[in-house]
């Protein structure tokens, strides 16, 4: 089943980047558009601190939020 596209093109590109690296996306209700879940999600991976990341539906700056999402994926300790 395919997921809904994010309305911001920069954030959508960052989400595709995360999905290509195995991160799961779940739609959410409320303020967040959804959440990203690390595929490893174990205690050795930064103590689980960044294993779940909220994706905002209308951030103040879409490009900054997209860059932050991409940075979380790139800096995952298990990816390096």
CSV table of C-alpha atoms in Angstrom, one decimal:
chain,number,residue,atom,x,y,z
A,1,UNK,CA,0.0,0.0,0.0
A,2,UNK,CA,1.4,3.4,-0.9
A,3,UNK,CA,1.4,6.3,1.5
A,4,UNK,CA,0.0,9.8,1.0
A,5,UNK,CA,2.4,12.3,-0.4
A,6,UNK,CA,3.6,15.2,1.8
A,7,UNK,CA,2.4,18.6,0.4
A,8,UNK,CA,5.9,20.1,0.6
A,9,UNK,CA,8.2,18.9,-2.2
A,10,UNK,CA,11.4,19.3,-0.1
A,11,UNK,CA,10.0,17.2,2.7
A,12,UNK,CA,8.6,14.6,0.3
A,13,UNK,CA,12.1,14.2,-1.2
A,14,UNK,CA,13.6,13.8,2.3
A,15,UNK,CA,10.9,11.2,3.1
A,16,UNK,CA,11.8,9.3,-0.1
A,17,UNK,CA,15.4,9.5,1.0
A,18,UNK,CA,14.5,7.9,4.3
A,19,UNK,CA,12.4,5.2,2.8
A,20,UNK,CA,15.2,4.2,0.4
A,21,UNK,CA,17.3,3.6,3.5
A,22,UNK,CA,14.8,1.4,5.2
A,23,UNK,CA,13.1,3.9,7.5
A,24,UNK,CA,9.3,3.3,8.0
A,25,UNK,CA,6.7,6.1,7.8
A,26,UNK,CA,3.4,6.1,9.6
A,27,UNK,CA,0.7,8.6,9.2
A,28,UNK,CA,-0.4,10.4,12.4
A,29,UNK,CA,-3.4,12.3,13.6
A,30,UNK,CA,-3.1,15.8,15.1
A,31,UNK,CA,-0.3,18.3,14.6
A,32,UNK,CA,2.2,15.9,13.1
A,33,UNK,CA,1.8,14.7,9.5
A,34,UNK,CA,3.4,11.5,10.5
A,35,UNK,CA,6.4,9.8,12.1
A,36,UNK,CA,9.6,8.2,10.8
A,37,UNK,CA,10.9,5.1,12.5
A,38,UNK,CA,14.5,3.9,12.3
A,39,UNK,CA,14.8,0.3,10.9
A,40,UNK,CA,17.3,-0.6,13.6
A,41,UNK,CA,15.7,0.9,16.7
A,42,UNK,CA,17.8,-0.8,19.3
A,43,UNK,CA,19.4,0.4,22.5
A,44,UNK,CA,22.9,0.7,20.9
A,45,UNK,CA,21.6,3.2,18.4
A,46,UNK,CA,21.9,6.5,20.3
A,47,UNK,CA,20.0,5.0,23.3
A,48,UNK,CA,16.9,5.1,21.1
A,49,UNK,CA,16.8,8.8,21.3
A,50,UNK,CA,16.4,9.6,17.6
A,51,UNK,CA,14.8,6.4,16.5
A,52,UNK,CA,11.4,8.1,16.1
A,53,UNK,CA,11.1,11.5,14.4
A,54,UNK,CA,8.0,13.6,13.9
A,55,UNK,CA,7.2,14.9,10.4
A,56,UNK,CA,5.4,18.2,10.6
A,57,UNK,CA,2.6,19.0,8.1
A,58,UNK,CA,3.2,22.8,8.0
A,59,UNK,CA,6.6,23.7,9.3
A,60,UNK,CA,7.7,27.3,9.2
A,61,UNK,CA,10.4,26.4,6.7
A,62,UNK,CA,9.9,23.3,4.7
A,63,UNK,CA,13.5,23.2,3.4
A,64,UNK,CA,14.9,23.5,6.9
A,65,UNK,CA,12.6,20.7,8.2
A,66,UNK,CA,13.5,18.5,5.2
A,67,UNK,CA,17.2,19.1,5.9
A,68,UNK,CA,16.7,18.1,9.5
A,69,UNK,CA,14.9,14.9,8.6
A,70,UNK,CA,17.7,14.0,6.1
A,71,UNK,CA,20.3,14.8,8.7
A,72,UNK,CA,18.7,12.3,11.2
A,73,UNK,CA,18.8,9.6,8.6
A,74,UNK,CA,22.4,10.3,7.5
A,75,UNK,CA,23.6,10.5,11.1
A,76,UNK,CA,22.0,7.2,12.2
A,77,UNK,CA,24.8,5.5,14.1
A,78,UNK,CA,24.0,2.1,12.5
A,79,UNK,CA,24.2,3.6,9.0
A,80,UNK,CA,27.8,4.6,9.3
